[in-house]
Short mmCIF file of C-alpha atoms in Angstrom, two decimals:
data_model
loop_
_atom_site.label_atom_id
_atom_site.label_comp_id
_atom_site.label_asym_id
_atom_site.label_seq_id
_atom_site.Cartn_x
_atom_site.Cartn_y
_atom_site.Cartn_z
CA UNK A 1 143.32 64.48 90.28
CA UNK A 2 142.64 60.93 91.45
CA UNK A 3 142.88 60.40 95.09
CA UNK A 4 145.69 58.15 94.59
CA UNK A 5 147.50 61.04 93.14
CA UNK A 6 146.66 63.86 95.70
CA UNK A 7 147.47 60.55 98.69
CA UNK A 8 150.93 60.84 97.15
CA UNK A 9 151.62 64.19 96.23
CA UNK A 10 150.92 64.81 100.40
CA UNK A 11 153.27 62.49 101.31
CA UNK A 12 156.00 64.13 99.23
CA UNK A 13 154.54 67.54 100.50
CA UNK A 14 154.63 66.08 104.12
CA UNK A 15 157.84 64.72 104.30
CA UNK A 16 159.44 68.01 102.40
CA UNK A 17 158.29 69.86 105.57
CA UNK A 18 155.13 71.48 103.82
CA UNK A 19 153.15 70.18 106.60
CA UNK A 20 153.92 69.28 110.12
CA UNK A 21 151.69 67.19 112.37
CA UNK A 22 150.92 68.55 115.76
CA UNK A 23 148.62 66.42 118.66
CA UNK A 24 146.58 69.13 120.03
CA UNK A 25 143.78 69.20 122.74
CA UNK A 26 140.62 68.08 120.49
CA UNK A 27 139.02 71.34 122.03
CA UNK A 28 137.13 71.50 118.55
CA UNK A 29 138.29 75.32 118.33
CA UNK A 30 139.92 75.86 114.87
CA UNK A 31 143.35 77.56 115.55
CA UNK A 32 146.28 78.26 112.68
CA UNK A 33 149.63 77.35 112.14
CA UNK A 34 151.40 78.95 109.48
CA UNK A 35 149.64 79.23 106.19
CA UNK A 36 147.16 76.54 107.63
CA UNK A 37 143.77 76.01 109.51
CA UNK A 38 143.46 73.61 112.34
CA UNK A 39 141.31 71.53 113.73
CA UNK A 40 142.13 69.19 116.79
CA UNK A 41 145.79 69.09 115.15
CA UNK A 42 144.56 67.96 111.44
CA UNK A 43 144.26 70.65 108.36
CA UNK A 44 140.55 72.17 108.47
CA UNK A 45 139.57 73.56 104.67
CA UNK A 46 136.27 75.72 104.63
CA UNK A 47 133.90 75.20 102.06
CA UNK A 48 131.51 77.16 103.16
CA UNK A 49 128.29 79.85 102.73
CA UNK A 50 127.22 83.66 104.02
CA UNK A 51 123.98 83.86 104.87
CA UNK A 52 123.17 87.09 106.81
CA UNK A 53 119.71 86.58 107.54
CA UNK A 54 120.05 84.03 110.37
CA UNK A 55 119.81 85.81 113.88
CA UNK A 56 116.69 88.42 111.93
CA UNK A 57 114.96 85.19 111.11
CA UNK A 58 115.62 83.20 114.02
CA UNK A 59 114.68 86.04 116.48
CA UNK A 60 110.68 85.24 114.85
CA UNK A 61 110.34 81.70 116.84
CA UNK A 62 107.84 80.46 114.11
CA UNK A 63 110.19 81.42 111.49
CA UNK A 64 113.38 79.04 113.09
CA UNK A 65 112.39 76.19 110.83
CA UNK A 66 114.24 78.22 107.63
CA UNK A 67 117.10 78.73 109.77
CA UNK A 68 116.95 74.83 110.43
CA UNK A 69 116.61 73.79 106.59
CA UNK A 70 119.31 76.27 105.48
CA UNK A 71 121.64 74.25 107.98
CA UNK A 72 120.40 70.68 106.88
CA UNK A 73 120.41 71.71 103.57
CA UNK A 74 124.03 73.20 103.64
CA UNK A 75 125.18 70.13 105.78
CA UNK A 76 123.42 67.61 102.78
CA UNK A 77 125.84 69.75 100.42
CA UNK A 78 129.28 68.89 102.55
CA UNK A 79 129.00 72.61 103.63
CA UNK A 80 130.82 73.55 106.92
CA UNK A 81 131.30 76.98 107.38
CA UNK A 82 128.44 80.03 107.81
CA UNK A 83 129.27 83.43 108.17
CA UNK A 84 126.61 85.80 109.33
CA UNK A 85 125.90 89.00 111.35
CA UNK A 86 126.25 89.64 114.99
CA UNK A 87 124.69 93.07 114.92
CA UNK A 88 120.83 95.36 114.26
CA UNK A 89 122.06 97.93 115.15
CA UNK A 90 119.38 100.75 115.69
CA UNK A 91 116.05 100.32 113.54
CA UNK A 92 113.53 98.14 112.73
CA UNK A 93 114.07 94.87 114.96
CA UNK A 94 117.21 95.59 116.60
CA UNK A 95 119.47 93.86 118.19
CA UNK A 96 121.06 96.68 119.58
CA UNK A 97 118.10 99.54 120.72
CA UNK A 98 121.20 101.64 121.58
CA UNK A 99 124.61 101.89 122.90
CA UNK A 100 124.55 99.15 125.48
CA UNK A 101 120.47 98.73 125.58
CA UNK A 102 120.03 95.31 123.85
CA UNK A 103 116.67 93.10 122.52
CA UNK A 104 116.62 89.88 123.99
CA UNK A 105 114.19 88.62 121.56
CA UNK A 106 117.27 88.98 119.17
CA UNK A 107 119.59 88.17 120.89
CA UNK A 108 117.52 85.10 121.73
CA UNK A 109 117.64 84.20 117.67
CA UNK A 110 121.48 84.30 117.51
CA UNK A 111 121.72 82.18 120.63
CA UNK A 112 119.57 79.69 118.34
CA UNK A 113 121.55 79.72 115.37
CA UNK A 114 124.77 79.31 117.73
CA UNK A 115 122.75 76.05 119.03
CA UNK A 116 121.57 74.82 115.56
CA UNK A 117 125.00 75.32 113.99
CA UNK A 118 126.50 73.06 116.08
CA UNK A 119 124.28 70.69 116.00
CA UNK A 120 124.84 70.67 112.32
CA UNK A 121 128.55 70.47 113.14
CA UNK A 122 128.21 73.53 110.53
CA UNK A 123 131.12 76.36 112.25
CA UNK A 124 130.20 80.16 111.93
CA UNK A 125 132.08 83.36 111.43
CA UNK A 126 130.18 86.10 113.20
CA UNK A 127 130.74 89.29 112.15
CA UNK A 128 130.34 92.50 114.50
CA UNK A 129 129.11 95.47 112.48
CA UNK A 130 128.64 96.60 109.24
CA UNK A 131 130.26 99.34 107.02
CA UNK A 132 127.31 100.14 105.21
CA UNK A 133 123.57 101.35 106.58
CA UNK A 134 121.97 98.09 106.25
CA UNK A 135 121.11 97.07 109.99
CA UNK A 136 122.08 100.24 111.10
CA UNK A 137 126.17 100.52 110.47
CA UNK A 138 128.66 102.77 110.89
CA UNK A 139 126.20 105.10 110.32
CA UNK A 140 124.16 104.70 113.41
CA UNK A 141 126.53 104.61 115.47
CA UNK A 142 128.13 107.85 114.14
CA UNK A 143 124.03 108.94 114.83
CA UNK A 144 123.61 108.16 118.19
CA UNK A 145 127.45 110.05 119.13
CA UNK A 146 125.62 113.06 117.75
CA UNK A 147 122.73 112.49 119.55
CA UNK A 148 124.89 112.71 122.64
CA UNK A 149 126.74 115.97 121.89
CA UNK A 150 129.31 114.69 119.79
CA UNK A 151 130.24 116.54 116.62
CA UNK A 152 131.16 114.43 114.13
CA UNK A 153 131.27 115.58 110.22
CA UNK A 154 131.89 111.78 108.83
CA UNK A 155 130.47 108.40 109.02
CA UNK A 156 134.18 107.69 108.98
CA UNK A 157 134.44 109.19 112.49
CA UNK A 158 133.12 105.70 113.01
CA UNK A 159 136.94 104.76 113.09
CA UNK A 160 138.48 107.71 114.86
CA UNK A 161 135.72 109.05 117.56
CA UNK A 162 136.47 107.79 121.19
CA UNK A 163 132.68 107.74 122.13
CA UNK A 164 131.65 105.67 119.08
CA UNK A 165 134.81 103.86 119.47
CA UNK A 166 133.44 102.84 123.37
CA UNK A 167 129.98 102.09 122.00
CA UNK A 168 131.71 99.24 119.57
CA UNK A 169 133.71 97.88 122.38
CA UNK A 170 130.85 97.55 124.15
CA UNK A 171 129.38 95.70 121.63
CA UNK A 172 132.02 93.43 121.12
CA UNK A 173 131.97 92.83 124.83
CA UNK A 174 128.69 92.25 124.96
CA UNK A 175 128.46 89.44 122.45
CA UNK A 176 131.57 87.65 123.56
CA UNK A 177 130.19 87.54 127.44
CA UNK A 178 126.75 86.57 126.18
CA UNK A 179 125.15 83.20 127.54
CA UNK A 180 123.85 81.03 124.94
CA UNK A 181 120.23 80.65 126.51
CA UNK A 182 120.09 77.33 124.20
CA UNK A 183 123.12 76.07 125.36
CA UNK A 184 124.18 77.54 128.53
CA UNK A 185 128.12 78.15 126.67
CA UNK A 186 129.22 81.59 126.43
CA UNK A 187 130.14 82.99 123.20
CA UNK A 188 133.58 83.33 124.07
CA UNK A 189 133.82 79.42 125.01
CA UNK A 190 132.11 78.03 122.43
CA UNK A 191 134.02 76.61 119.51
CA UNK A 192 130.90 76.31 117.24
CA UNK A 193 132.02 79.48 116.41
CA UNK A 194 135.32 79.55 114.00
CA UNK A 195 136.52 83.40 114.03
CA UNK A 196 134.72 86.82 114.93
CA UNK A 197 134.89 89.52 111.84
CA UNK A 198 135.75 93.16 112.92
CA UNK A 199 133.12 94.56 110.65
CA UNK A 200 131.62 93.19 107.33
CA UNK A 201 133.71 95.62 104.08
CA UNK A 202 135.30 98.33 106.57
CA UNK A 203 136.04 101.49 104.02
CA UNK A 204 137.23 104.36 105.07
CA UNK A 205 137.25 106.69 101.65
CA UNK A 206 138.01 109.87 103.53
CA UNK A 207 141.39 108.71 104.28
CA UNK A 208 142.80 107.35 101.30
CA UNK A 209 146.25 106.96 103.23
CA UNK A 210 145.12 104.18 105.00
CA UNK A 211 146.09 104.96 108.58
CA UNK A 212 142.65 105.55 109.78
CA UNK A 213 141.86 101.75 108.97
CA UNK A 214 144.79 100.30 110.22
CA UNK A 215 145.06 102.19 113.89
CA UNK A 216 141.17 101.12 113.95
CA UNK A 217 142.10 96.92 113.20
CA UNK A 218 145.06 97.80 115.22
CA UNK A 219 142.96 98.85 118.55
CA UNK A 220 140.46 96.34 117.97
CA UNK A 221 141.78 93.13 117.23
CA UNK A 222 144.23 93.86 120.72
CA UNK A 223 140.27 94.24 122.14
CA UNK A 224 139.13 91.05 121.52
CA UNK A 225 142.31 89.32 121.67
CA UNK A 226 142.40 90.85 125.69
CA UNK A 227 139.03 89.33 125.98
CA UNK A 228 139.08 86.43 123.75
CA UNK A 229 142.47 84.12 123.09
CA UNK A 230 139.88 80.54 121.83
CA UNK A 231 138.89 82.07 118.37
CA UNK A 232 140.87 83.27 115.10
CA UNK A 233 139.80 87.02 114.53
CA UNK A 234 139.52 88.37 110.79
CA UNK A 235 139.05 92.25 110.04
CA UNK A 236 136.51 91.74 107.41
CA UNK A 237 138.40 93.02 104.33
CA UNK A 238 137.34 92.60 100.67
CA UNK A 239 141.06 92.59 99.57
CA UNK A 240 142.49 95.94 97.52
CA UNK A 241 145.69 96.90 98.25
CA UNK A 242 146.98 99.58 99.34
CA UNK A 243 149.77 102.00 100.36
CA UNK A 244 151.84 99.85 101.11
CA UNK A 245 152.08 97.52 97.96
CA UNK A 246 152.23 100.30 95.19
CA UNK A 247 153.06 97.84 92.78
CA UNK A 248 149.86 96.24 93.39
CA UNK A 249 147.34 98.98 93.29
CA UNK A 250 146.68 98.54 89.74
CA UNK A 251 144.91 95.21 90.09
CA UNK A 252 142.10 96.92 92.46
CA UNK A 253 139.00 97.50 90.30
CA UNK A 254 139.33 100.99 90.52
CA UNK A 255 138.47 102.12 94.04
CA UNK A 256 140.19 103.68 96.94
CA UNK A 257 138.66 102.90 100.08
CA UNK A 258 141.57 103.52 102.86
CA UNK A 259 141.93 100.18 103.18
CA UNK A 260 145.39 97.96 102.82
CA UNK A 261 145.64 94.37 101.84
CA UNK A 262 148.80 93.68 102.88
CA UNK A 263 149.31 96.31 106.15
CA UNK A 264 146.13 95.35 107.39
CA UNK A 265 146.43 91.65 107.71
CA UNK A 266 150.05 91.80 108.96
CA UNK A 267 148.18 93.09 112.24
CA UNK A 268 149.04 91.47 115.05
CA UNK A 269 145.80 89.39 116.14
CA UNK A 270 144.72 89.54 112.87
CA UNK A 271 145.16 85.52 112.27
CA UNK A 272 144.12 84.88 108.56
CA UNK A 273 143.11 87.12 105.73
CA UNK A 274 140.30 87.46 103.80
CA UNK A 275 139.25 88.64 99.78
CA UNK A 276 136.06 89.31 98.35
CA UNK A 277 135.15 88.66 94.85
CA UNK A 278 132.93 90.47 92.98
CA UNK A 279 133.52 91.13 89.02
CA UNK A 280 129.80 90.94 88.03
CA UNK A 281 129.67 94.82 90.24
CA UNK A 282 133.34 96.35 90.31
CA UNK A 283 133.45 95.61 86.20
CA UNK A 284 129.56 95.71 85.25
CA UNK A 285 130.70 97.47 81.79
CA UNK A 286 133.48 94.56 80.56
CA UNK A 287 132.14 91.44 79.25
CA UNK A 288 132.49 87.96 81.34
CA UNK A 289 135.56 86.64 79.68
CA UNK A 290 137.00 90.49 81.19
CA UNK A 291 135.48 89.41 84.12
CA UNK A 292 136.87 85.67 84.70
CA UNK A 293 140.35 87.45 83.79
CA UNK A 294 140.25 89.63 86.55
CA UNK A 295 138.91 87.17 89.07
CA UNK A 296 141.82 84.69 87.98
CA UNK A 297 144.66 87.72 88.78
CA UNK A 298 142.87 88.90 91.51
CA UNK A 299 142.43 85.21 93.31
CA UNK A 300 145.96 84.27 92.10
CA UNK A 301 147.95 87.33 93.64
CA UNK A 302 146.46 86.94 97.05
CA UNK A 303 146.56 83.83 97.36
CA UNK A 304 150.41 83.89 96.30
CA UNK A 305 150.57 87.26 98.78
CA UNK A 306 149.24 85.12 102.00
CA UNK A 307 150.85 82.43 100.75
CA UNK A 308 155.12 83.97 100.70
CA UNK A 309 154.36 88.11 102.55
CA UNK A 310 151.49 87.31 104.99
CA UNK A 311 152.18 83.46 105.87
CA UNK A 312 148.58 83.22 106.56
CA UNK A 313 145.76 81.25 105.87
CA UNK A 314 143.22 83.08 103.16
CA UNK A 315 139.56 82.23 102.91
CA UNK A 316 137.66 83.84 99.71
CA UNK A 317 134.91 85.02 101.80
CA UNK A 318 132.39 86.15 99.31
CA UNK A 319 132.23 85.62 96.08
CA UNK A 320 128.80 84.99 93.20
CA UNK A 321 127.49 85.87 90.73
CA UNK A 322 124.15 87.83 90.14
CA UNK A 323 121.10 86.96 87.60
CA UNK A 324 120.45 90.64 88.04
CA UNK A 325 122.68 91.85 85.59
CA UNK A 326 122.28 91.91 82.04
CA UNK A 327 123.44 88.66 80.06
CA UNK A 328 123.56 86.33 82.95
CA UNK A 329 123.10 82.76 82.54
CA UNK A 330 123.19 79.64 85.39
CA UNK A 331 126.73 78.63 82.55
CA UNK A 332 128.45 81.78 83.78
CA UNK A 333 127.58 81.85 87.14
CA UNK A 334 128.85 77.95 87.24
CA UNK A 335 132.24 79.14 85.68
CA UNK A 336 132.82 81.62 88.22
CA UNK A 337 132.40 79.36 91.15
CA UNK A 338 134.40 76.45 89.47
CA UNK A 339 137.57 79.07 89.02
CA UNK A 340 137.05 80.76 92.78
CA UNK A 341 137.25 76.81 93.70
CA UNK A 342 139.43 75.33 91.57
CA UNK A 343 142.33 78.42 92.73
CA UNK A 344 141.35 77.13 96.37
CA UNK A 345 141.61 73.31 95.58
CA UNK A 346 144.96 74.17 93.75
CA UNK A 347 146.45 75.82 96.25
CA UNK A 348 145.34 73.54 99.02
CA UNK A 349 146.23 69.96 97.60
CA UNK A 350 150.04 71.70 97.14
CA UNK A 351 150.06 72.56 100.75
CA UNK A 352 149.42 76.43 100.16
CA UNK A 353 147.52 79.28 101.93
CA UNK A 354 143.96 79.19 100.21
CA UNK A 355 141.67 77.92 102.95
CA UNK A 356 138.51 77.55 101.54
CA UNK A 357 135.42 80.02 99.82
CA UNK A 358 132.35 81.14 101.67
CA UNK A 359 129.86 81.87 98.39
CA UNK A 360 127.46 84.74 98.97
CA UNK A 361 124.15 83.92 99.77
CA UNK A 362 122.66 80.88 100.78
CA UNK A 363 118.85 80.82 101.45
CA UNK A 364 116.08 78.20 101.54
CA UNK A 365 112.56 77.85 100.53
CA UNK A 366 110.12 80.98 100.95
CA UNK A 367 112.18 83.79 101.65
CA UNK A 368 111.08 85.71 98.19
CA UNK A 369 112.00 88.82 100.00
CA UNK A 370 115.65 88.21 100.40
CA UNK A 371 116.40 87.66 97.10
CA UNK A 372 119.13 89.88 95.83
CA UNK A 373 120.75 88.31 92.75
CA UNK A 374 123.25 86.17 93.99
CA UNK A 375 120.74 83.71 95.85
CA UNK A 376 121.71 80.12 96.13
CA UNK A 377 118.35 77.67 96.56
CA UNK A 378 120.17 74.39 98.01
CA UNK A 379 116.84 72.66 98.16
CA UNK A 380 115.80 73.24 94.90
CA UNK A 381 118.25 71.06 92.59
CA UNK A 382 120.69 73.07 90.23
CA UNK A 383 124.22 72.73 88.39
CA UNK A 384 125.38 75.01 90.99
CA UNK A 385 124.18 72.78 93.86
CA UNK A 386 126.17 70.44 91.70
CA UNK A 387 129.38 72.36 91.92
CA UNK A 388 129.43 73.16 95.51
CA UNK A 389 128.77 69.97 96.48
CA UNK A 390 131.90 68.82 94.31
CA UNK A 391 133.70 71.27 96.09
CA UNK A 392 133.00 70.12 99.60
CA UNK A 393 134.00 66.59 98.47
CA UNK A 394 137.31 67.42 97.04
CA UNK A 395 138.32 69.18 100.43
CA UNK A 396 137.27 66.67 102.43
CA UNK A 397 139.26 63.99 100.57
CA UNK A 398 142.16 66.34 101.37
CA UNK A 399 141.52 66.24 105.17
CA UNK A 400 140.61 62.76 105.21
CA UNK A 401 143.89 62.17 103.78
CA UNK A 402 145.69 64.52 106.19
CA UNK A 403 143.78 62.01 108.79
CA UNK A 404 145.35 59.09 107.91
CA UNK A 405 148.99 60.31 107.72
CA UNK A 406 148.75 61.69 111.06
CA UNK A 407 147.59 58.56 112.07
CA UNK A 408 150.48 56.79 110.58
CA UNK A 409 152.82 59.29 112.38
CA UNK A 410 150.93 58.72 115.95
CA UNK A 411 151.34 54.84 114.78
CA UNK A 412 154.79 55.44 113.83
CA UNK A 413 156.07 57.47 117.11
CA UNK A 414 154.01 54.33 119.25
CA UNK A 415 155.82 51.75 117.80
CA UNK A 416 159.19 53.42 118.19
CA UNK A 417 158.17 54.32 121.66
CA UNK A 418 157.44 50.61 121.70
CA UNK A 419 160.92 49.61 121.05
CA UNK A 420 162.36 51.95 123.52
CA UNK A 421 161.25 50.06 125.77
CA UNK A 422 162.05 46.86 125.11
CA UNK A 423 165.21 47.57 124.51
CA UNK A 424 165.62 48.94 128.11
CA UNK A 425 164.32 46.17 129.62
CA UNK A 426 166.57 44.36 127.81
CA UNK A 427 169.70 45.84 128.51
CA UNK A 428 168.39 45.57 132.28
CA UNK A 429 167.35 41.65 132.22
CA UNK A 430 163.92 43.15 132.27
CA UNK A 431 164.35 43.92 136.06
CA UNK A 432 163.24 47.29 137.42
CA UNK A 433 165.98 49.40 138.90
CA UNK A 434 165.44 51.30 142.32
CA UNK A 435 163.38 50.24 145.41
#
C-alpha cells in the first residue's frame, strides 16, 4: 500500500470514529485507549525484540558494551520495543539471593539497561518471574517456602501458597521502588519502561480448570496497579484458550496448561493482551506449509478476539523461527516473520487491535553461548534484518501519519477557536465588558 493510500484510508477511518484524537500530558508513558496504544495522545505501534540476556550481561561492567550495540543496533533497524527479565532468582548470579535479600551488582545491570534504553529512546517490557527453572522460577520460589516449613507438593503452589505468594509481592515491590542508580528515576516513574509482565508463559497444568491462573492475575495485577497506576501491566500469556471459549479450544496446539485466553485478559488491570507464536515447537512433526496454516488461524482469531470480545490492544510477543530443527532454511524463517507482520500491519493500517510483534531473540556480536535457534544477528547483514527493518518502516509511516492528522485537528480546533473570538469582539465593538 502506497502511503498515499494508507494517508487516505485513515482519514476515512478517522472521521468514521475508528480513531479519536486526544491531547494528553506528553509524560512519554504509553497508556491505551480502546483497542489502541498511546503515546503523548498519538497511536504508538511496537515493532519490537526480546532479548532476555540484558540485566545478566549488564550486571558484568566490562560486558555493557553488548548491551549497548544490541540497542544501537536495534535502534539502526527502526526497533522500539525490548522485552526482557526483571528477575535471577536463586542460583548462579542472582538477582534475588533470597526472598527479599537482593545483589546489587545485578540489580546495578538492570538499572543500566533502564538508562541505555532510554537513551536509545528504545521502551522495555520487564517481566517479573519466570514459569519455567531457567533463572530460578516458580520453582525456586516453591524451594525456598519448603525450606521455611512450608509443605508444598507442586511447583504450581507457586500460584496458590500465601508465603510464596508474599515472597513475589515482595519482589514486585522491590523492583517498582528501586532507584535507578544511573538515573536517579524510580522504576515506578520512569516511562522508559512501557508495561511490567506478571511472569514470562505462566502454566498451571495441575489445574486444567483454569481458576488457579486467573485468581493468581486476579490478585496480582490489583498489586501492582495499588502500587503502580503510570505503566500498562500484561500477564505474560502465550495465548490458548480456555474454559471459557470452548469453541475455541481446538485451535490450541494441543496443550492444556490452566491458562485462559479470553478470562484472563478480561482482568481488570490487565490493559492489553498478549500471544506467543511458536509452530516450529508446538507442531515439530507437520511440515511448514502445516505450520504457516496454523500461525495464520492462530494470529487471525486473536487478533479478531482483542479486536470485538477483549477491546484491547494485542502485541505478538514472541514469535521465530529456529535453524535447529530439521529442514530449516533463512526462506522459511523470512516467511514466518513476513505473515506474523503482515497480520499486524493489516490490522493496524484498518484501525484494529494488533499492536505490534516483539520477535524472539535479538543478540549481537560474541555471545556464541546464547545461541538457541531462534537468534537474530542485527549487525551481521541478513534478509531477515531486511524484513524487520521493513517492518519498523511501515509502522512508523502509520504513526507519522496519525501525527499529521492530529495536527490538522489541533490546527483545526485553533482556528475555530480563532473565530470565536472575533466574532465576540465583534458583536461587542471590540470593547471589553466589565471594569
Amino acid at each position: 500500500m502506497t502511503h498515499l493510500a494508507l494517508a487516505l484510508l485513515l482519514v476515512v477511518l478517522i472521521h468514521q470514529g475508528c480513531f479519536h484524537f486526544h491531547v494528553e500530558a506528553g509524560d512519554g508513558f504509553i497508556r491505551t485507549r480502546g483497542v489502541h496504544f498511546l503515546l503523548n495522545g498519538s497511536p504508538y505501534y511496537a515493532n519490537g525484540f526480546n532479548a532476555y540476556w540484558l540485566m545478566y550481561t549488564a550486571s558484568d561492567p566490562s560486558q555493557r558494551p553488548k548491551v549497548s550495540a544490541a540497542f544501537r543496533e536495534a535502534a539502526s533497524h527502526g526497533l522500539t520495543v525490548a522485552r526482557t527479565w526483571a528477575f535471577s532468582d536463586g542460583g548462579y548470579r542472582p538477582l534475588q539471593y533470597s526472598p527479599g535479600s537482593y545483589n546489587e551488582q545485578m540489580f546495578k545491570g538492570l538499572d543500566f539497561v533502564v538508562a541505555e534504553a532510554r537513551s536509545y529512546g528504545i521502551k522495555l517490557i520487564l517481566s517479573f518471574a519466570n514459569n519455567y527453572d531457567s533463572f530460578g522460577g516458580k520453582k525456586q520460589y516453591v524451594n525456598w517456602a519448603r525450606s521455611r516449613g512450608q509443605y508444598l507438593s507442586s511447583d504450581d503452589d507457586f500460584f496458590r501458597n500465601p508465603v510464596v505468594k508474599g515472597y513475589y509481592k515482595n519482589h514486585i515491590k522491590t523492583v517498582l521502588y528501586r532507584y535507578n542508580s544511573f538515573t536517579g528515576i524510580r522504576y515506578k516513574d520512569d516511562p522508559t519502561i512501557m508495561a511490567w509482565e506478571l511472569m514470562n508463559e505462566p502454566r498451571c497444568t495441575s489445574d486444567p480448570s483454569g481458576r488457579t491462573i486467573q485468581a493468581w492475575i486476579a490478585e496480582m495485577a490489583s498489586f501492582v496497579k495499588s502500587i503502580d497506576r503510570n505503566h500498562l501491566l500484561e500477564a505474560g500469556l502465550e495465548g490458548f484458550y480456555g474454559p471459557s471459549t470452548p469453541q475455541r479450544n481446538s485451535l490450541n496446539p494441543g496443550l492444556k496448561i490452566g491458562t485462559d485466553f479470553i478470562a484472563n485478559n478480561r482482568i481488570p488491570g490487565i490493559d492489553f493482551a498478549t500471544v506467543h507464536a511458536y509452530p516450529d515447537q508446538w507442531l515439530s512433526s507437520s511440515n511448514d506449509q502445516n505450520q504457516l496454516s496454523f500461525l495464520n488461524n492462530w494470529l487471525d482469531t486473536h487478533i479478531q478476539d482483542a479486536q470485538n470480545i477483549l477491546r484491547k490492544p494485542i502485541l505478538i510477543a514472541e514469535f521465530g523461527k529456529s535453524w535447529k530443527y530439521p529442514g530449516f532454511s533463512t526462506y522459511q524463517r523470512d516467511l514466518l516473520f513476513n505473515t506474523v507482520y503482515y497480520k499486524i500491519y493489516s490490522s493496524a493500517k484498518r484501525g484494529g487491535a494488533a499492536a505490534g510483534g516483539l520477535f524472539w531473540q535479538l543478540l549481537t556480536e560474541g555471545m556464541d553461548n546464547f545461541h538457541d535457534g531462534y537468534e537474530i544477528i542485527l549487525g551481521q547483514p541478513s534478509s531477515t534484518a531486511n524484513v524487520i527493518a521493513q517492518q519498523a518502516h511501515k509502522l512508523y509511516q502509520i504513526r507519522k501519519i496519525f501525527l499529521r492528522m492530529r495536527n490538522v485537528e489541533r490546527w483545526k480546533r485553533a482556528r475555530a477557536a480563532r473565530a470565536r473570538r472575533v466574532h465576540w469582539r465583534g458583536g461587542n465593538g471590540g470593547k471589553r465588558i466589565g471594569n
